[in-house]
CSV table of C-alpha atoms and ligand atoms in Angstrom, one decimal:
chain,number,residue,atom,x,y,z
A,1,MET,CA,47.7,0.3,-13.6
A,2,SER,CA,46.9,3.8,-15.2
A,3,GLN,CA,46.5,4.3,-18.8
A,4,ARG,CA,49.4,6.6,-18.9
A,5,GLU,CA,51.4,3.8,-17.7
A,6,TRP,CA,50.1,1.6,-20.5
A,7,ILE,CA,50.6,4.0,-23.1
A,8,GLU,CA,54.3,4.9,-21.9
A,9,LYS,CA,55.1,1.2,-21.5
A,10,ASP,CA,56.1,-1.1,-24.0
A,11,PHE,CA,55.1,-4.6,-22.8
A,12,TYR,CA,56.5,-6.2,-25.9
A,13,LYS,CA,59.5,-4.8,-25.4
A,14,GLU,CA,60.1,-5.6,-21.8
A,15,LEU,CA,59.4,-9.0,-22.6
A,16,GLY,CA,61.7,-9.2,-26.0
A,17,VAL,CA,58.9,-10.2,-28.2
A,18,SER,CA,57.2,-8.8,-31.3
A,19,SER,CA,53.7,-7.3,-31.0
A,20,ASP,CA,52.0,-9.9,-32.8
A,21,ALA,CA,53.7,-12.8,-30.7
A,22,SER,CA,51.3,-15.6,-29.9
A,23,THR,CA,50.4,-16.5,-26.3
A,24,GLU,CA,52.8,-19.1,-26.3
A,25,GLU,CA,55.9,-17.2,-27.3
A,26,ILE,CA,55.1,-14.6,-24.8
A,27,LYS,CA,54.6,-17.4,-22.3
A,28,LYS,CA,58.0,-18.7,-22.9
A,29,ALA,CA,59.9,-15.5,-23.1
A,30,TYR,CA,58.3,-14.6,-19.6
A,31,ARG,CA,59.5,-18.1,-18.1
A,32,LYS,CA,63.0,-17.3,-19.3
A,33,LEU,CA,63.3,-14.0,-18.1
A,34,ALA,CA,61.6,-14.7,-14.8
A,35,ARG,CA,64.1,-17.5,-14.3
A,36,ASP,CA,67.3,-15.3,-14.7
A,37,LEU,CA,65.9,-12.3,-13.1
A,38,HIS,CA,64.2,-13.8,-10.1
A,39,PRO,CA,65.4,-12.0,-6.9
A,40,ASP,CA,66.4,-15.3,-5.6
A,41,ALA,CA,68.9,-15.9,-8.2
A,42,ASN,CA,70.0,-12.1,-8.0
A,43,PRO,CA,70.4,-11.6,-4.3
A,44,GLY,CA,71.0,-7.7,-3.5
A,45,ASP,CA,70.7,-6.8,-7.2
A,46,ALA,CA,68.2,-3.8,-7.3
A,47,LYS,CA,68.5,-3.5,-11.3
A,48,ALA,CA,67.5,-6.9,-11.6
A,49,GLU,CA,64.7,-6.7,-9.2
A,50,GLU,CA,63.3,-3.8,-11.1
A,51,ARG,CA,63.3,-5.7,-14.4
A,52,PHE,CA,61.8,-8.8,-12.9
A,53,LYS,CA,58.8,-6.5,-11.7
A,54,ALA,CA,58.6,-5.2,-15.2
A,55,VAL,CA,58.7,-8.2,-17.0
A,56,SER,CA,55.8,-9.6,-14.3
A,57,GLU,CA,53.8,-6.7,-15.3
A,58,ALA,CA,54.1,-7.3,-19.0
A,59,HIS,CA,53.3,-10.8,-18.7
A,60,THR,CA,50.2,-10.1,-16.7
A,61,VAL,CA,48.7,-7.8,-19.2
A,62,LEU,CA,49.9,-9.7,-22.3
A,63,SER,CA,48.8,-13.3,-21.1
A,64,ASP,CA,45.4,-12.2,-20.8
A,65,PRO,CA,43.8,-11.9,-24.1
A,66,ALA,CA,41.2,-9.5,-22.9
A,67,LYS,CA,43.9,-7.2,-21.0
A,68,ARG,CA,46.1,-7.7,-24.2
A,69,ALA,CA,43.4,-6.4,-26.5
A,70,GLU,CA,42.6,-3.5,-24.3
A,71,TYR,CA,46.1,-2.7,-24.1
A,72,ASP,CA,47.0,-2.7,-27.8
A,73,GLU,CA,43.8,-0.6,-28.3
A,74,THR,CA,44.8,1.9,-25.9
A,75,ARG,CA,48.1,2.2,-27.3
A,76,ARG,CA,46.8,2.3,-31.0
A,77,LEU,CA,44.7,5.1,-29.8
A,78,PHE,CA,47.3,7.1,-28.6
A,79,ALA,CA,49.8,6.3,-31.2
A,80,GLY,CA,47.6,7.0,-34.1
A,81,GLY,CA,45.2,9.4,-32.9
A,82,GLY,CA,46.9,12.6,-32.7
A,83,TYR,CA,47.9,12.3,-29.2
A,84,GLY,CA,51.1,10.6,-29.9
A,85,ARG,CA,54.0,10.4,-32.6
A,86,GLY,CA,53.4,12.7,-35.4
A,87,GLY,CA,50.3,14.3,-34.0
A,88,GLY,CA,49.5,18.0,-33.3
A,89,PHE,CA,50.3,17.6,-29.9
A,90,THR,CA,53.9,16.7,-30.2
A,91,PRO,CA,55.6,20.1,-31.1
A,92,GLY,CA,59.1,18.7,-30.6
A,93,GLY,CA,58.7,15.5,-32.6
A,94,GLY,CA,60.6,12.6,-31.8
A,95,GLY,CA,60.0,9.4,-30.1
A,96,GLY,CA,57.3,8.6,-27.8
A,97,PHE,CA,55.5,11.1,-25.7
A,98,THR,CA,56.8,14.6,-25.3
A,99,GLN,CA,57.6,15.9,-22.0
A,100,GLY,CA,55.7,18.9,-22.1
A,101,PHE,CA,52.3,17.2,-22.9
A,102,ASP,CA,50.4,16.0,-19.6
A,103,LEU,CA,48.0,13.2,-20.0
A,104,GLY,CA,46.8,13.7,-16.7
A,105,ASP,CA,44.6,17.0,-18.2
A,106,ILE,CA,42.9,14.7,-20.2
A,107,PHE,CA,42.1,12.2,-17.8
A,108,GLY,CA,41.4,15.2,-15.2
A,109,GLN,CA,38.5,16.1,-17.3
A,110,GLN,CA,37.1,12.6,-17.1
A,111,ALA,CA,37.2,12.5,-13.6
A,112,GLY,CA,35.4,15.9,-13.7
A,113,GLY,CA,32.5,14.0,-14.9
A,114,ALA,CA,32.5,15.3,-18.5
A,115,ASP,CA,30.4,13.1,-20.7
A,116,GLY,CA,31.8,11.3,-23.7
A,117,GLY,CA,35.3,11.8,-25.3
A,118,LEU,CA,38.1,10.1,-23.5
A,119,GLY,CA,35.9,9.4,-20.4
A,120,ASP,CA,33.9,7.0,-22.7
A,121,LEU,CA,36.7,5.6,-24.6
A,122,PHE,CA,38.4,4.3,-21.3
A,123,GLY,CA,35.2,3.7,-19.3
A,124,GLY,CA,35.5,0.3,-19.6
A,125,LEU,CA,38.9,0.0,-17.9
A,126,PHE,CA,37.4,1.5,-14.9
A,127,ASN,CA,34.3,-0.6,-14.8
A,128,ARG,CA,36.3,-3.8,-15.1
A,129,SER,CA,38.3,-3.2,-12.1
A,130,GLY,CA,36.0,-3.9,-9.5
A,131,THR,CA,32.9,-2.0,-8.0
A,132,ARG,CA,30.9,0.2,-10.5
A,133,THR,CA,31.8,3.8,-10.0
A,134,SER,CA,29.1,6.3,-9.8
A,135,ARG,CA,30.6,9.2,-10.8
A,136,PRO,CA,28.2,12.1,-12.5
A,137,ARG,CA,26.3,10.3,-15.1
A,138,ARG,CA,23.7,11.6,-17.7
A,139,GLY,CA,20.2,10.1,-16.8
A,140,ALA,CA,19.0,7.4,-19.0
A,141,ASP,CA,16.5,8.1,-21.7
A,142,VAL,CA,12.8,7.1,-21.4
A,143,GLU,CA,10.4,5.7,-23.6
A,144,ALA,CA,6.5,6.1,-23.4
A,145,GLU,CA,3.5,5.6,-25.4
A,146,THR,CA,0.5,7.3,-25.9
A,147,THR,CA,-2.7,6.7,-27.9
A,148,LEU,CA,-4.6,9.7,-29.5
A,149,GLY,CA,-8.0,9.7,-31.3
A,150,PHE,CA,-7.9,10.2,-34.8
A,151,ARG,CA,-9.2,13.7,-34.8
A,152,GLU,CA,-7.2,14.9,-31.9
A,153,ALA,CA,-3.8,14.0,-33.5
A,154,ALA,CA,-4.8,15.5,-36.6
A,155,ARG,CA,-5.7,18.8,-34.8
A,156,GLY,CA,-3.1,18.6,-31.9
A,157,VAL,CA,-3.6,18.2,-28.5
A,158,THR,CA,-2.0,18.4,-25.1
A,159,VAL,CA,-2.1,15.0,-23.0
A,160,PRO,CA,-1.0,14.1,-19.7
A,161,LEU,CA,1.4,11.4,-19.2
A,162,HIS,CA,2.1,9.6,-16.1
A,163,LEU,CA,5.4,8.6,-15.5
A,164,THR,CA,7.4,6.8,-12.8
A,165,SER,CA,10.9,7.3,-13.1
A,166,PRO,CA,14.0,8.3,-10.8
A,167,SER,CA,14.0,11.9,-10.7
A,168,PRO,CA,16.5,14.3,-8.6
A,169,CYS,CA,15.3,14.1,-4.9
A,170,THR,CA,13.3,17.4,-4.2
A,171,THR,CA,14.7,17.9,-0.7
A,172,CYS,CA,18.4,18.1,-1.4
A,173,HIS,CA,18.1,18.8,-5.3
A,174,GLY,CA,20.0,15.7,-6.2
A,175,SER,CA,23.1,16.7,-4.2
A,176,GLY,CA,22.5,13.6,-1.9
A,177,ALA,CA,23.5,15.9,1.1
A,178,LYS,CA,21.2,17.1,3.8
A,179,PRO,CA,19.8,20.6,2.9
A,180,GLY,CA,22.3,23.2,4.3
A,181,THR,CA,25.3,21.0,3.8
A,182,SER,CA,27.2,20.3,0.8
A,183,PRO,CA,29.3,17.3,-0.3
A,184,ARG,CA,33.1,17.7,0.2
A,185,VAL,CA,35.6,16.7,-2.1
A,186,CYS,CA,37.1,13.2,-1.3
A,187,PRO,CA,40.5,13.8,0.5
A,188,ILE,CA,41.6,10.3,-0.6
A,189,CYS,CA,41.2,10.6,-4.1
A,190,ASN,CA,41.2,14.3,-4.5
A,191,GLY,CA,37.6,14.2,-6.3
A,192,SER,CA,38.8,11.7,-9.2
A,193,GLY,CA,37.3,8.9,-7.9
A,194,VAL,CA,40.3,6.8,-8.7
A,195,VAL,CA,43.3,5.6,-6.8
A,196,SER,CA,46.4,4.1,-7.9
A,197,ARG,CA,47.4,1.0,-5.6
A,198,ASN,CA,50.3,-0.8,-5.7
A,199,GLN,CA,50.3,-4.4,-4.8
A,200,GLY,CA,53.6,-6.5,-5.1
A,201,ALA,CA,55.0,-5.7,-8.6
A,202,PHE,CA,51.8,-4.5,-10.1
A,203,GLY,CA,50.2,-1.1,-9.9
A,204,PHE,CA,46.4,-0.9,-10.3
A,205,SER,CA,44.0,2.1,-11.1
A,206,GLU,CA,40.8,1.7,-9.0
A,207,PRO,CA,37.5,3.1,-8.2
A,208,CYS,CA,38.4,4.9,-4.7
A,209,ASP,CA,37.1,3.1,-1.5
A,210,GLU,CA,36.5,6.1,0.4
A,211,CYS,CA,34.0,7.7,-1.8
A,212,ARG,CA,33.1,4.4,-3.9
A,213,GLY,CA,34.3,6.0,-7.0
A,214,THR,CA,32.2,9.3,-6.8
A,215,GLY,CA,34.7,11.8,-5.9
A,216,SER,CA,33.1,13.3,-3.3
A,217,ILE,CA,32.1,12.3,0.7
A,218,ILE,CA,28.5,12.9,1.9
A,219,ASP,CA,29.0,13.6,5.7
A,220,ASP,CA,25.1,14.2,6.5
A,221,PRO,CA,23.0,12.3,3.9
A,222,CYS,CA,19.7,13.8,2.9
A,223,VAL,CA,17.3,11.5,4.8
A,224,ASP,CA,14.9,11.4,1.8
A,225,CYS,CA,16.9,9.9,-0.5
A,226,HIS,CA,19.6,8.2,1.5
A,227,GLY,CA,22.4,10.4,0.0
A,228,ASN,CA,22.0,9.1,-3.6
A,229,GLY,CA,20.2,12.3,-4.9
A,230,ILE,CA,17.5,10.3,-6.7
A,231,GLN,CA,13.9,9.5,-5.7
A,232,ASN,CA,11.3,7.6,-7.6
A,233,ARG,CA,8.6,10.1,-8.4
A,234,THR,CA,5.5,9.8,-10.4
A,235,ARG,CA,5.3,12.8,-12.6
A,236,THR,CA,2.6,14.0,-14.9
A,237,ILE,CA,3.9,15.8,-17.9
A,238,ASN,CA,1.8,17.6,-20.3
A,239,VAL,CA,2.7,16.6,-23.7
A,240,ARG,CA,2.0,19.2,-26.4
A,241,ILE,CA,1.5,16.7,-29.7
A,242,PRO,CA,1.6,18.9,-32.6
A,243,PRO,CA,-1.0,18.8,-35.0
A,244,GLY,CA,-0.9,16.5,-38.0
A,245,ILE,CA,1.2,13.5,-36.2
A,246,ALA,CA,1.0,10.2,-37.7
A,247,ASP,CA,0.6,6.8,-36.0
A,248,GLY,CA,3.8,5.6,-35.0
A,249,GLN,CA,5.7,9.0,-34.9
A,250,ARG,CA,8.1,9.6,-31.8
A,251,ILE,CA,8.1,13.0,-30.1
A,252,ARG,CA,11.3,13.8,-28.3
A,253,LEU,CA,11.3,15.8,-24.9
A,254,ALA,CA,14.6,17.0,-24.2
A,255,GLY,CA,15.5,16.9,-20.4
A,256,GLN,CA,12.4,15.0,-19.4
A,257,GLY,CA,14.1,11.5,-19.1
A,258,GLU,CA,15.5,10.0,-16.1
A,259,ALA,CA,17.3,12.3,-13.7
A,260,GLY,CA,21.2,12.4,-13.9
A,261,LEU,CA,23.2,10.8,-11.3
A,262,ARG,CA,24.5,13.6,-8.8
A,263,GLY,CA,23.6,16.7,-10.8
A,264,ALA,CA,24.5,15.5,-14.1
A,265,PRO,CA,21.9,16.4,-17.0
A,266,SER,CA,18.4,14.6,-17.2
A,267,GLY,CA,18.0,12.2,-20.2
A,268,ASP,CA,15.4,12.7,-22.7
A,269,LEU,CA,11.7,11.4,-23.0
A,270,TYR,CA,10.5,9.9,-26.3
A,271,VAL,CA,7.0,9.4,-26.6
A,272,THR,CA,5.9,7.2,-29.3
A,273,VAL,CA,2.2,8.2,-30.6
A,274,ARG,CA,-0.3,5.8,-31.7
A,275,VAL,CA,-3.2,7.0,-33.7
A,276,SER,CA,-6.6,5.1,-33.5
A,277,GLN,CA,-8.8,4.7,-36.6
A,278,ASP,CA,-11.8,7.0,-37.6
A,279,LYS,CA,-15.1,6.0,-38.6
A,280,VAL,CA,-15.2,8.4,-41.2
A,281,PHE,CA,-11.8,9.8,-42.0
A,282,GLY,CA,-8.8,7.9,-43.5
A,283,ARG,CA,-5.6,9.6,-44.1
A,284,THR,CA,-2.8,9.9,-46.8
A,285,GLY,CA,0.0,11.8,-45.4
A,286,ASP,CA,-1.5,15.3,-44.8
A,287,ASP,CA,-4.4,14.6,-47.0
A,288,LEU,CA,-7.6,13.6,-45.3
A,289,THR,CA,-9.6,10.8,-47.2
A,290,LEU,CA,-13.5,10.3,-47.0
A,291,ALA,CA,-15.7,8.0,-48.6
A,292,LEU,CA,-18.6,9.7,-49.9
A,293,PRO,CA,-22.0,7.8,-50.4
A,294,VAL,CA,-24.2,9.0,-53.1
A,295,SER,CA,-27.2,7.9,-55.3
A,296,TYR,CA,-26.9,7.2,-58.9
A,297,SER,CA,-29.1,10.2,-59.7
A,298,GLU,CA,-27.1,12.4,-57.7
A,299,LEU,CA,-24.1,11.3,-59.7
A,300,VAL,CA,-25.9,11.9,-63.0
A,301,LEU,CA,-27.8,15.0,-62.2
A,302,GLY,CA,-25.0,16.7,-60.1
A,303,THR,CA,-25.5,17.8,-56.4
A,304,THR,CA,-23.9,19.7,-53.5
A,305,VAL,CA,-23.3,17.5,-50.3
A,306,SER,CA,-22.2,18.7,-46.9
A,307,VAL,CA,-19.5,16.7,-45.7
A,308,PRO,CA,-17.7,16.6,-42.3
A,309,THR,CA,-14.4,18.1,-41.9
A,310,LEU,CA,-11.9,18.1,-38.9
A,311,GLU,CA,-13.3,21.7,-38.1
A,312,GLY,CA,-17.0,21.3,-38.9
A,313,ARG,CA,-18.5,20.9,-42.3
A,314,VAL,CA,-18.0,21.8,-45.8
A,315,GLY,CA,-20.3,21.7,-48.9
A,316,VAL,CA,-18.7,19.5,-51.6
A,317,LYS,CA,-20.2,20.2,-55.2
A,318,VAL,CA,-20.4,16.9,-57.2
A,319,PRO,CA,-20.5,18.0,-60.9
A,320,PRO,CA,-23.4,16.2,-63.2
A,321,GLY,CA,-22.1,13.3,-64.9
A,322,THR,CA,-19.5,12.3,-62.2
A,323,ALA,CA,-18.2,8.7,-62.6
A,324,ASP,CA,-18.5,6.3,-59.4
A,325,GLY,CA,-15.1,6.2,-57.7
A,326,ARG,CA,-14.2,9.6,-58.7
A,327,THR,CA,-12.2,11.5,-56.2
A,328,LEU,CA,-13.2,15.2,-55.5
A,329,ARG,CA,-10.6,17.5,-53.9
A,330,VAL,CA,-11.4,20.2,-51.3
A,331,ARG,CA,-8.0,22.2,-51.0
A,332,GLY,CA,-6.8,23.2,-47.4
A,333,ARG,CA,-9.6,21.1,-45.6
A,334,GLY,CA,-7.2,18.3,-44.5
A,335,VAL,CA,-4.6,17.5,-41.6
A,336,PRO,CA,-2.7,20.8,-40.5
A,337,LYS,CA,1.0,20.7,-41.8
A,338,ARG,CA,4.1,21.1,-39.6
A,339,GLY,CA,4.9,24.6,-41.1
A,340,GLY,CA,1.5,25.9,-41.5
A,341,GLY,CA,-1.5,25.4,-43.9
A,342,ALA,CA,-3.1,22.1,-44.2
A,343,GLY,CA,-3.3,19.2,-46.7
A,344,ASP,CA,-6.7,18.9,-48.7
A,345,LEU,CA,-9.7,16.9,-48.0
A,346,LEU,CA,-10.1,14.0,-50.7
A,347,VAL,CA,-13.6,13.0,-51.1
A,348,THR,CA,-14.4,9.7,-53.0
A,349,VAL,CA,-17.7,9.2,-54.4
A,350,LYS,CA,-19.3,5.9,-54.0
A,351,VAL,CA,-22.8,4.6,-55.4
A,352,ALA,CA,-25.2,3.4,-52.7
A,353,VAL,CA,-27.9,1.3,-54.6
A,354,PRO,CA,-31.2,1.3,-52.7
A,355,PRO,CA,-32.0,-2.3,-51.3
A,356,LYS,CA,-35.6,-2.0,-51.9
A,357,LEU,CA,-37.7,0.4,-54.0
A,358,ASP,CA,-41.5,1.2,-53.8
A,359,ASP,CA,-43.6,0.6,-57.1
A,360,ASP,CA,-43.4,4.3,-58.3
A,361,ALA,CA,-39.8,4.3,-58.1
A,362,VAL,CA,-39.5,0.8,-59.8
A,363,ALA,CA,-41.6,2.1,-62.6
A,364,ALA,CA,-39.6,5.5,-62.8
A,365,MET,CA,-36.3,3.3,-63.1
A,366,ARG,CA,-37.7,1.2,-65.8
A,367,ALA,CA,-38.9,4.4,-67.6
A,368,LEU,CA,-35.1,5.6,-67.2
A,369,GLN,CA,-33.8,2.5,-68.6
A,370,GLU,CA,-35.9,2.8,-71.7
A,371,ALA,CA,-34.9,6.3,-72.0
A,372,GLU,CA,-31.1,5.7,-71.6
A,373,LYS,CA,-31.2,3.2,-74.4
A,374,ALA,CA,-33.2,5.5,-76.5
A,375,SER,CA,-30.8,8.0,-76.1
A,376,GLY,CA,-27.9,5.6,-77.2
A,377,PHE,CA,-26.5,5.0,-73.9
A,378,ASP,CA,-24.5,1.7,-73.5
A,379,PRO,CA,-22.5,1.2,-70.4
A,380,ARG,CA,-20.1,-1.4,-72.1
A,381,ALA,CA,-19.4,0.6,-75.1
A,382,GLY,CA,-15.7,0.4,-74.4
A,383,TRP,CA,-16.0,-3.5,-74.7
A,384,ALA,CA,-16.6,-3.6,-78.4
A,385,GLY,CA,-14.8,-6.6,-79.9
A,386,ALA,CA,-14.0,-8.1,-76.2
B,1,ZN,ZN1,18.0,13.9,-1.2
B,2,ZN,ZN1,37.6,9.3,-3.2
């Protein structure tokens, strides 16, 4: 039975129950009406027979909780959603659906393979009615992952990605028909992929058997894909990773996912990027971090140290009297930013203590210690009173 029928028919009214009637009340109302209207009890009464069919149909839908919920939902959408009473589509106002408004137009779009909209809204009604339909459908999105070295992630890199996924058949370009031929519109369903069937009192909408719901017939199937228009292929895609990508970020490549069914658009490819650690560099956002080992005397006297950067090296000036743990900033030598420019290189100095000194060095250290005391240096001066 079509949505249109569902929308136009008031099954509750047929059974003479309220829309919030319990299953028990519905059953009771149906039994009574069925007994009264049964063709055996009303031989030759066409009106009674008509009513009997209508009542049976109403009962079939309302006695099944799942069907009833679907029916209620469908009617609610149309009654309240601007398609029905009071909506913009009802120029004449008044009750029910206006004559001039053809619901078939809406459902026609769905049959044509449009994604989203009403097609999705009512997709469930079709899928539940039997074989899955294979009308044109957008390809699925594909997830992939790649691991980059720290420096290549920071600089940006192009990596080859090998993907095995269904793709449009190269022989028939996804049509499923042998090259030189093309699919024709199914004469049974006129391309909609759906047929109405009457079985006893009930009408059903179901996928067309002739074309298996696709709406088209392929007389001469493509030999390489057996007519479904899709081949499993291993593809290599060169993915350009922009500079500065961070661990865990995802890149979307539009149209590089699975092929759509029967010429529908492909899905997207999402690549999650993993970034491995580096021996020297760390990262905070766009800033590159680096721990710089220095000697005590370098901190005290000051020096210039050559440190590695992503691009080469840079001289970092450690001013005289620099405290251990201080971070020196080198502007613009960090991770490239998306919009241009780059973060900073943050160099944190860290004293390296010599594990062993020769006699001369030890003697010099002793002399330094005495000299520091004499000049009044007390490393724990701040602790006075603690
Ligand atoms: Zn093919
Ligand atoms: Zn058909």
